[in-house]
Tab-separated table of C-alpha atoms in Angstrom:
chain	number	residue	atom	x	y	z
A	19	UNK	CA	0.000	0.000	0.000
A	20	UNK	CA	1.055	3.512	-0.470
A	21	UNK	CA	1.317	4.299	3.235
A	22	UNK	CA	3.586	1.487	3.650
A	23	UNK	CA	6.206	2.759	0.902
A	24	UNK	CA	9.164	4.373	2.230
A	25	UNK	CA	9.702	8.149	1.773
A	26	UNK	CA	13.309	8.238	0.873
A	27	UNK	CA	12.478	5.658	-1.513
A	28	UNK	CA	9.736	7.805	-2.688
A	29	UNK	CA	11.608	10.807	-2.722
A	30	UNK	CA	14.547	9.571	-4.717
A	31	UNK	CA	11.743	8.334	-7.730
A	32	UNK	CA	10.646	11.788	-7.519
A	33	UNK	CA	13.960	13.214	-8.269
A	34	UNK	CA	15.020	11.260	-11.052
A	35	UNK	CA	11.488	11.700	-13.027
A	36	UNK	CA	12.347	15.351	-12.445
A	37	UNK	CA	15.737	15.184	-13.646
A	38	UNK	CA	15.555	12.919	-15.806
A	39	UNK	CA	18.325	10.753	-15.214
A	40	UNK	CA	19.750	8.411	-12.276
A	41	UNK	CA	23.592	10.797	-12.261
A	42	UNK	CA	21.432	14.135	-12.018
A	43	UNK	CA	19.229	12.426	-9.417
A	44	UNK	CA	22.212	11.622	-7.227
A	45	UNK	CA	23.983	15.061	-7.758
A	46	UNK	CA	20.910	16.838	-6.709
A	47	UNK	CA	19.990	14.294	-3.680
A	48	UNK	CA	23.692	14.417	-3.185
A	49	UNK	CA	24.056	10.762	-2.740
A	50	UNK	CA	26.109	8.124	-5.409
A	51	UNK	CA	24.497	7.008	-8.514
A	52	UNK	CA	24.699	3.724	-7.494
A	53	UNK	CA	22.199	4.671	-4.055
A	54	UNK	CA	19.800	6.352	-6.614
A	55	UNK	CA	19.635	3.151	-8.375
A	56	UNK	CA	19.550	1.153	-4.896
A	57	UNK	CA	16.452	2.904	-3.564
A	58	UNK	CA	14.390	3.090	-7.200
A	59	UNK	CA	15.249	-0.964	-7.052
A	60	UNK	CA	14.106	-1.736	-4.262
A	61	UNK	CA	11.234	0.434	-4.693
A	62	UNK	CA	10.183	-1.724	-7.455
A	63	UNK	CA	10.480	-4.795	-5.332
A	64	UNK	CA	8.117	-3.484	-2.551
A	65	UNK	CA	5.575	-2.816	-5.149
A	66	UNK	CA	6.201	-5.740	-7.355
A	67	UNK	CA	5.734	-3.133	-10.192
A	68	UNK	CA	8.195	-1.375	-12.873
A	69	UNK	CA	8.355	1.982	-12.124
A	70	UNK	CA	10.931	3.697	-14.379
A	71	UNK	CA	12.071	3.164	-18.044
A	72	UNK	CA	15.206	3.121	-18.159
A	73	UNK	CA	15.404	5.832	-21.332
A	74	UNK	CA	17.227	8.726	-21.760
A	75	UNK	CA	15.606	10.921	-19.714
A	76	UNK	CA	13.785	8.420	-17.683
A	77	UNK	CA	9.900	7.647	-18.637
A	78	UNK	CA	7.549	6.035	-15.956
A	79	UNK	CA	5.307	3.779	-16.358
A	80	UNK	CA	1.698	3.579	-15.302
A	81	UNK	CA	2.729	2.209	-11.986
A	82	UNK	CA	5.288	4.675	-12.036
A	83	UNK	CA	2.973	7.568	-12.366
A	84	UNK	CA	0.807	6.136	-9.285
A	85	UNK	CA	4.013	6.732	-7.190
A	86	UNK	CA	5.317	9.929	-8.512
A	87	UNK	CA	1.917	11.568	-7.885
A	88	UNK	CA	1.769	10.872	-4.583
A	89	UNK	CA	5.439	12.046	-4.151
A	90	UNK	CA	4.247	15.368	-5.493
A	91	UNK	CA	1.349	15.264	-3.291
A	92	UNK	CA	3.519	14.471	-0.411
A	93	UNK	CA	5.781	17.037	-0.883
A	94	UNK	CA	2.806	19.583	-1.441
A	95	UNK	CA	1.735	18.987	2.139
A	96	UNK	CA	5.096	19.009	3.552
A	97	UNK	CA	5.429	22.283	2.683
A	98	UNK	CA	1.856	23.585	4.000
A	99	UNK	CA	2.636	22.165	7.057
A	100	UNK	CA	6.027	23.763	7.573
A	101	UNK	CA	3.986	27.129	6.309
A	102	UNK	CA	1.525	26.331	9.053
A	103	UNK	CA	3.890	25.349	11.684
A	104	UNK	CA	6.182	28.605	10.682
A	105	UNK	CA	9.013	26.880	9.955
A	106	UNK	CA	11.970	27.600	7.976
A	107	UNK	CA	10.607	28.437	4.325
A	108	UNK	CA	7.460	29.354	5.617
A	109	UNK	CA	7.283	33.016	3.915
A	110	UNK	CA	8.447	31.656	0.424
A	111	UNK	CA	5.406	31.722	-1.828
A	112	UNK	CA	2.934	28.797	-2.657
A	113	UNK	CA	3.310	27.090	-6.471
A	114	UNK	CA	0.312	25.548	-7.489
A	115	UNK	CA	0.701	23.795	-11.098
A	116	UNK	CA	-2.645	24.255	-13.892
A	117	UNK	CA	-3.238	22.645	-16.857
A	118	UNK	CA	-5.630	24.612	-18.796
A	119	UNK	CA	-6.835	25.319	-22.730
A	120	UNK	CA	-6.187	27.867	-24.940
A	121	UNK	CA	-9.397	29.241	-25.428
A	122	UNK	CA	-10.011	29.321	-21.488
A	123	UNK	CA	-6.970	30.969	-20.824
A	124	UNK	CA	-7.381	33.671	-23.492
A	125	UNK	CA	-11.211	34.130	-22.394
A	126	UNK	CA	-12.053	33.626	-18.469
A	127	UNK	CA	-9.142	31.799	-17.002
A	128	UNK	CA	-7.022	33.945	-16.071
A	129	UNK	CA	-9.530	36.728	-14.011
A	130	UNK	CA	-10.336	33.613	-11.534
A	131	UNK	CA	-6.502	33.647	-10.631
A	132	UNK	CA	-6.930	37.706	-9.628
A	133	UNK	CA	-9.663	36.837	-7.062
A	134	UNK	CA	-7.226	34.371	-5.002
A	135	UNK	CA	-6.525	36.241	-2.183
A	136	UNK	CA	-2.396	37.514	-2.239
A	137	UNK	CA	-2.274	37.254	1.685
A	138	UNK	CA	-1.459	33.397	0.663
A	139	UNK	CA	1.317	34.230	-2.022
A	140	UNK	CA	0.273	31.937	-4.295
A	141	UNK	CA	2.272	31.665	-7.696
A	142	UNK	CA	0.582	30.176	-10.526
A	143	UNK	CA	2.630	27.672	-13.018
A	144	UNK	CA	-0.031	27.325	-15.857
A	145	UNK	CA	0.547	24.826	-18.601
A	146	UNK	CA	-1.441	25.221	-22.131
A	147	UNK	CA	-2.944	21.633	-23.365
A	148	UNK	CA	-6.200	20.994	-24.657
A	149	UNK	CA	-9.171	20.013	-22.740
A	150	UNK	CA	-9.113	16.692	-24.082
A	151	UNK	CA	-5.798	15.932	-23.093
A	152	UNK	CA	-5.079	17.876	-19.586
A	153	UNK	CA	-6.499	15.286	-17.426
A	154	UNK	CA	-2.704	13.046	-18.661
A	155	UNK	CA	-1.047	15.728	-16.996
A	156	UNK	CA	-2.854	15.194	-13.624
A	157	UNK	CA	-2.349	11.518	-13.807
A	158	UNK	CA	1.575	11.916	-14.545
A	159	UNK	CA	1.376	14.019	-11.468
A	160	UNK	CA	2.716	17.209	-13.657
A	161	UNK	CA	-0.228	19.672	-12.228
A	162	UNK	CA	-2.339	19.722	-9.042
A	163	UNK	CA	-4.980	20.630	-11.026
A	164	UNK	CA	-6.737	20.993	-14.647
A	165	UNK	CA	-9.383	22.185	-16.583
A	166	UNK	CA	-10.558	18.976	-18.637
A	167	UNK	CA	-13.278	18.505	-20.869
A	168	UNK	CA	-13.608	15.050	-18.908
A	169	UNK	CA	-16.436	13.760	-16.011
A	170	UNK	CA	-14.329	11.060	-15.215
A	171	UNK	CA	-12.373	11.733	-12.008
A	172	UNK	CA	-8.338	10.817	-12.635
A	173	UNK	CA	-7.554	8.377	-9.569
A	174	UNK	CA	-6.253	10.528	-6.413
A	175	UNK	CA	-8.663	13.544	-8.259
A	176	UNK	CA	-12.017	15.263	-7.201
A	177	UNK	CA	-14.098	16.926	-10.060
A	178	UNK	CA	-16.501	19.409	-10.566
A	179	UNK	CA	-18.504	21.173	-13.064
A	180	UNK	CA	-17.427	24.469	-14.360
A	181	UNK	CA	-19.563	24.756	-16.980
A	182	UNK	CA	-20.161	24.913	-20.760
A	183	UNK	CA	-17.630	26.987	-23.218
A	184	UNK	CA	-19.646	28.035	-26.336
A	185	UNK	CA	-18.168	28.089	-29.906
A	186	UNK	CA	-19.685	29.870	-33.048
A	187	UNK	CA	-18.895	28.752	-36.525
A	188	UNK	CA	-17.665	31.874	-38.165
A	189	UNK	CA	-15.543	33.054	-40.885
A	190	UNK	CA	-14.649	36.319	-42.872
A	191	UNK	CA	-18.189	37.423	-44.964
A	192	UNK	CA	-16.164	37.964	-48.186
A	193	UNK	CA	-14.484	34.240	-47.454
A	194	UNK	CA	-18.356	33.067	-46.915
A	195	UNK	CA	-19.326	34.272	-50.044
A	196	UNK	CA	-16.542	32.782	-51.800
A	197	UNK	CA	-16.186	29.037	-50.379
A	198	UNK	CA	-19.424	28.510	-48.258
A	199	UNK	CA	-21.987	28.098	-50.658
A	200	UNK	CA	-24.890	26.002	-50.613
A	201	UNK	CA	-25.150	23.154	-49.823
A	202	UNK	CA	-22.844	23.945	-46.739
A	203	UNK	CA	-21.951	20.300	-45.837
A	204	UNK	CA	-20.104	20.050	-49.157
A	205	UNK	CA	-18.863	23.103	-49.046
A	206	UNK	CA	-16.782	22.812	-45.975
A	207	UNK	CA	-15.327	19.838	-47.064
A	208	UNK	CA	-13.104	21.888	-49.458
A	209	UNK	CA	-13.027	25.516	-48.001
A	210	UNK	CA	-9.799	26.017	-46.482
A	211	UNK	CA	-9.983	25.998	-42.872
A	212	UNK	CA	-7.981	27.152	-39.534
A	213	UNK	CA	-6.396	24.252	-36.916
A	214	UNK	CA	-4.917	24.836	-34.235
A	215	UNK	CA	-2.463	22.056	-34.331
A	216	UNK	CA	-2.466	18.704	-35.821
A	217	UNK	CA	-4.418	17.121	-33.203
A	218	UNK	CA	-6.918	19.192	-33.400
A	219	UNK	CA	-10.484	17.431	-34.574
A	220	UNK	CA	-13.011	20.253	-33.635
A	221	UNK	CA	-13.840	21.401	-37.085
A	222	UNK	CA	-13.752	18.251	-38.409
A	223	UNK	CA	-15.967	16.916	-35.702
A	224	UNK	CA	-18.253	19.912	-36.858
A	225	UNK	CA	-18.149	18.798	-40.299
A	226	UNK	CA	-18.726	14.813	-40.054
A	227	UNK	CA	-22.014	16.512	-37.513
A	228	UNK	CA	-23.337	18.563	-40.231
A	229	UNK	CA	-22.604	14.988	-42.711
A	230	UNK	CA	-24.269	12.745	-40.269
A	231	UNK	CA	-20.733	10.906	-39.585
A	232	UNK	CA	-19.267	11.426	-42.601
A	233	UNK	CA	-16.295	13.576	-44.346
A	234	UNK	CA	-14.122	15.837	-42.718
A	235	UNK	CA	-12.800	19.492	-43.285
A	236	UNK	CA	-10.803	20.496	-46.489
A	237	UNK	CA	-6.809	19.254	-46.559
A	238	UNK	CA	-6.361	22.422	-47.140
A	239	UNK	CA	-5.835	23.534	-43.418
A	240	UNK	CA	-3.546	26.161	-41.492
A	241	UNK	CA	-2.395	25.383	-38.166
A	242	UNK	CA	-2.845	28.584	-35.771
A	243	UNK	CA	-1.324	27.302	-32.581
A	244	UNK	CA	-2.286	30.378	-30.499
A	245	UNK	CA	-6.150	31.423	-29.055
A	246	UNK	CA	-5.611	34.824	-30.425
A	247	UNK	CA	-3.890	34.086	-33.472
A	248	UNK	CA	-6.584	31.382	-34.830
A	249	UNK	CA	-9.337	34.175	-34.090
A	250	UNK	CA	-7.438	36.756	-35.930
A	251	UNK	CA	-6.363	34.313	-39.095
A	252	UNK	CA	-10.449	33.484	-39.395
A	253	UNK	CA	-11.578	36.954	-39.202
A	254	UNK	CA	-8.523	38.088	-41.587
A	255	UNK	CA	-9.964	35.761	-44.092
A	256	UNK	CA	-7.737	32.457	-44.323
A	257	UNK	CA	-10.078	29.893	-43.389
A	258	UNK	CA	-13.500	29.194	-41.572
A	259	UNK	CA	-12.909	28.007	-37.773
A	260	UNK	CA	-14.801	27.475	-34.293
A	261	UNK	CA	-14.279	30.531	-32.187
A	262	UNK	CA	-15.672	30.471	-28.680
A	263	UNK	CA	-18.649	33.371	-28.548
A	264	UNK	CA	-16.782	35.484	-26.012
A	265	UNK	CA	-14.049	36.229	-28.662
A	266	UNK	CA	-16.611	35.714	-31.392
A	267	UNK	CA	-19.504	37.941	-30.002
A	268	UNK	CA	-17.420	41.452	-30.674
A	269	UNK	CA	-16.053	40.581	-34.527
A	270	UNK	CA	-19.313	39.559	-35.732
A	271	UNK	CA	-21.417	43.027	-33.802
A	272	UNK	CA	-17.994	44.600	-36.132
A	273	UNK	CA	-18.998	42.878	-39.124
A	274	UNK	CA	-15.152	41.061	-39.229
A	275	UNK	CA	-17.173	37.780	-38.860
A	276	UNK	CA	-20.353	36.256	-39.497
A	277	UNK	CA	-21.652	33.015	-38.569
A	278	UNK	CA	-22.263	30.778	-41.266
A	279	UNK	CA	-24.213	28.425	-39.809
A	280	UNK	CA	-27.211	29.968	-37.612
A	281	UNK	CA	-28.310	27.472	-34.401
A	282	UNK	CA	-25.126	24.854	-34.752
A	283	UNK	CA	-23.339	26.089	-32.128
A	284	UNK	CA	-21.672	23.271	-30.132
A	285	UNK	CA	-20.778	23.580	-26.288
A	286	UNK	CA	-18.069	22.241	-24.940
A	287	UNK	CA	-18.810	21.188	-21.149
A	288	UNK	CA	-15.502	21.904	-19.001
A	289	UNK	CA	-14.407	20.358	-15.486
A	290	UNK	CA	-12.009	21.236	-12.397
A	291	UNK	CA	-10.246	18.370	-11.726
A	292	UNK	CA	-7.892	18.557	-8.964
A	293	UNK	CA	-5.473	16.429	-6.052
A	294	UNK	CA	-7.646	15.339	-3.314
A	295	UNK	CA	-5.286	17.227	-0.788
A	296	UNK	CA	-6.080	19.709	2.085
A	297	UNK	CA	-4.397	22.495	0.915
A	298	UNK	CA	-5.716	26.081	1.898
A	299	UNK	CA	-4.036	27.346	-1.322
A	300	UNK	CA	-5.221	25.012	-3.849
A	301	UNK	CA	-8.972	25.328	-2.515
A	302	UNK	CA	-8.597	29.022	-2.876
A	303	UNK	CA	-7.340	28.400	-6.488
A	304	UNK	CA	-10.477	25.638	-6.627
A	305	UNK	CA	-12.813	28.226	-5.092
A	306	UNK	CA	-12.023	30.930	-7.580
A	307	UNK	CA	-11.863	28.953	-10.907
A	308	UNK	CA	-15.463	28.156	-9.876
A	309	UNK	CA	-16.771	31.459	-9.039
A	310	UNK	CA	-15.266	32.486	-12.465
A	311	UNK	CA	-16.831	29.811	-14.651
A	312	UNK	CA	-20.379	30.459	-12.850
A	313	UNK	CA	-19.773	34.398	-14.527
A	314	UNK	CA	-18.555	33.025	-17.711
A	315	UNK	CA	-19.835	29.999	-19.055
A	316	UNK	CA	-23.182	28.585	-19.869
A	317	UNK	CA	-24.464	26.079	-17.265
């Protein structure tokens, strides 16, 4: 069980995940090599599992990532409690790790963060990833939180709610009138069309909707891999996208953007997921994150 394994053992994983190899492990530990490799081993042993692949840097395996997050988590309340206790280190500031999307962070994320209260000296390490995809960061024990487009609570994780992030589809009006004629489920198969990186499936996901399954957008596709900049590269005219109505609303009541396709609007429901951990500044983080959303989003 996890309360049985011991911390120096624990610890030492920690550190070569983080540095990525056994050497660096031991210089910053300050033990030999060979120790680093003693304590990982026997690690192993007590949890009859393979924790670390042996790669260059290290990569952990499933197991692996079971152990490292409760490192993190352990060495999250460590330092609370020497805060609370006021022990050495005690004034240094709080880090609290977010994985969060593009278009949240460019739209409503980042006012929560101003509503934290400064008396607890929080500083925010924010890391961009899609919706989809920022709950793998929680489970690799990278963040102590995320915004995730998923219900399904990671394994050490609570989750909650936020909310429902709105997206128009909209393009340029001389661009409609050149590519997005009638019928508009053909037409979007070959009008060129803004990504914002190669995994990204939202407009086709639009398209195979408005097909009944079927098709996808046009080859014929420029990867944007900034909120702002996709916006900008629809309304300038290079392709048709899905803009979230908050950055949408103002460029169509300009007349930079119209939406092409009246009452097929898709909402995207999003999620707090964070550690299960008593930890006055990551509830504070929680707490404001959800008064935000309730503002922002659609319920």
């Amino acid at each position: 069980m996890v309360s049985e394994l011991p911390l120096d053992q624990v610890r030492t994983l920690l550190a070569v995940v983080d540095e990525g190899t056994f050497d660096a492990a031991a210089t910053a530990l300050r033990v030999t090599p060979s120790a680093v490799s003693q304590r990982v081993k026997a690690l192993e042993q007590r949890t009859g599992r393979v924790l670390l692949l042996r790669t260059k840097p290290v990569q952990t395996t499933e197991s692996g990532e079971v152990v490292v997050r409760f490192a993190r988590q352990l060495a999250r309340l460590e330092r609370d409690a020497r805060a609370e206790l006021g022990m050495s280190g005690a004034g240094e500031p709080t880090r609290v790790s977010v994985a969060v999307n593009a278009d949240s962070l460019s739209t409503w994320f980042l006012g929560a963060l101003t509503h934290v209260p400064r008396e607890l000296k929080v500083c925010f390490e924010l890391r961009r990833e899609d919706e989809a995809h920022t709950a793998a960061l929680l489970r690799e024990g990278l963040v102590m939180a995320a915004v995730t487009s998923s219900p399904d609570a990671v394994p050490g994780c609570s989750v909650r709610a936020l909310g429902r992030l709105r997206y128009l589809p909209v393009a340029n009006p001389e661009f409609r009138e050149a590519y997005l004629t009638e019928p508009l489920r053909d037409a979007l198969t070959e009008a060129p069309v803004i990504t914002f990186d190669r995994r990204d499936d939202f407009q086709d996901a639009f398209v195979r909707r408005l097909r009944r399954g079927k098709g996808a957008a046009s080859a014929v596709r420029h990867l944007v891999p900034t909120s702002e900049g996709f916006v900008e590269s629809v309304a300038a005219g290079l392709g048709w996208g899905m803009v979230p109505e908050m950055q949408a609303v103002p460029l169509l009541s300009a007349g930079r953007l119209v939406n092409f396709a009246p009452g097929r609007s898709v909402d995207v429901p999003l999620y707090w997921q964070q550690w299960k951990l008593n930890s006055p500044a990551l509830a504070a983080v929680a707490d404001a994150v959800a008064g935000a959303a309730e503002r922002a989003l659609r319920r």
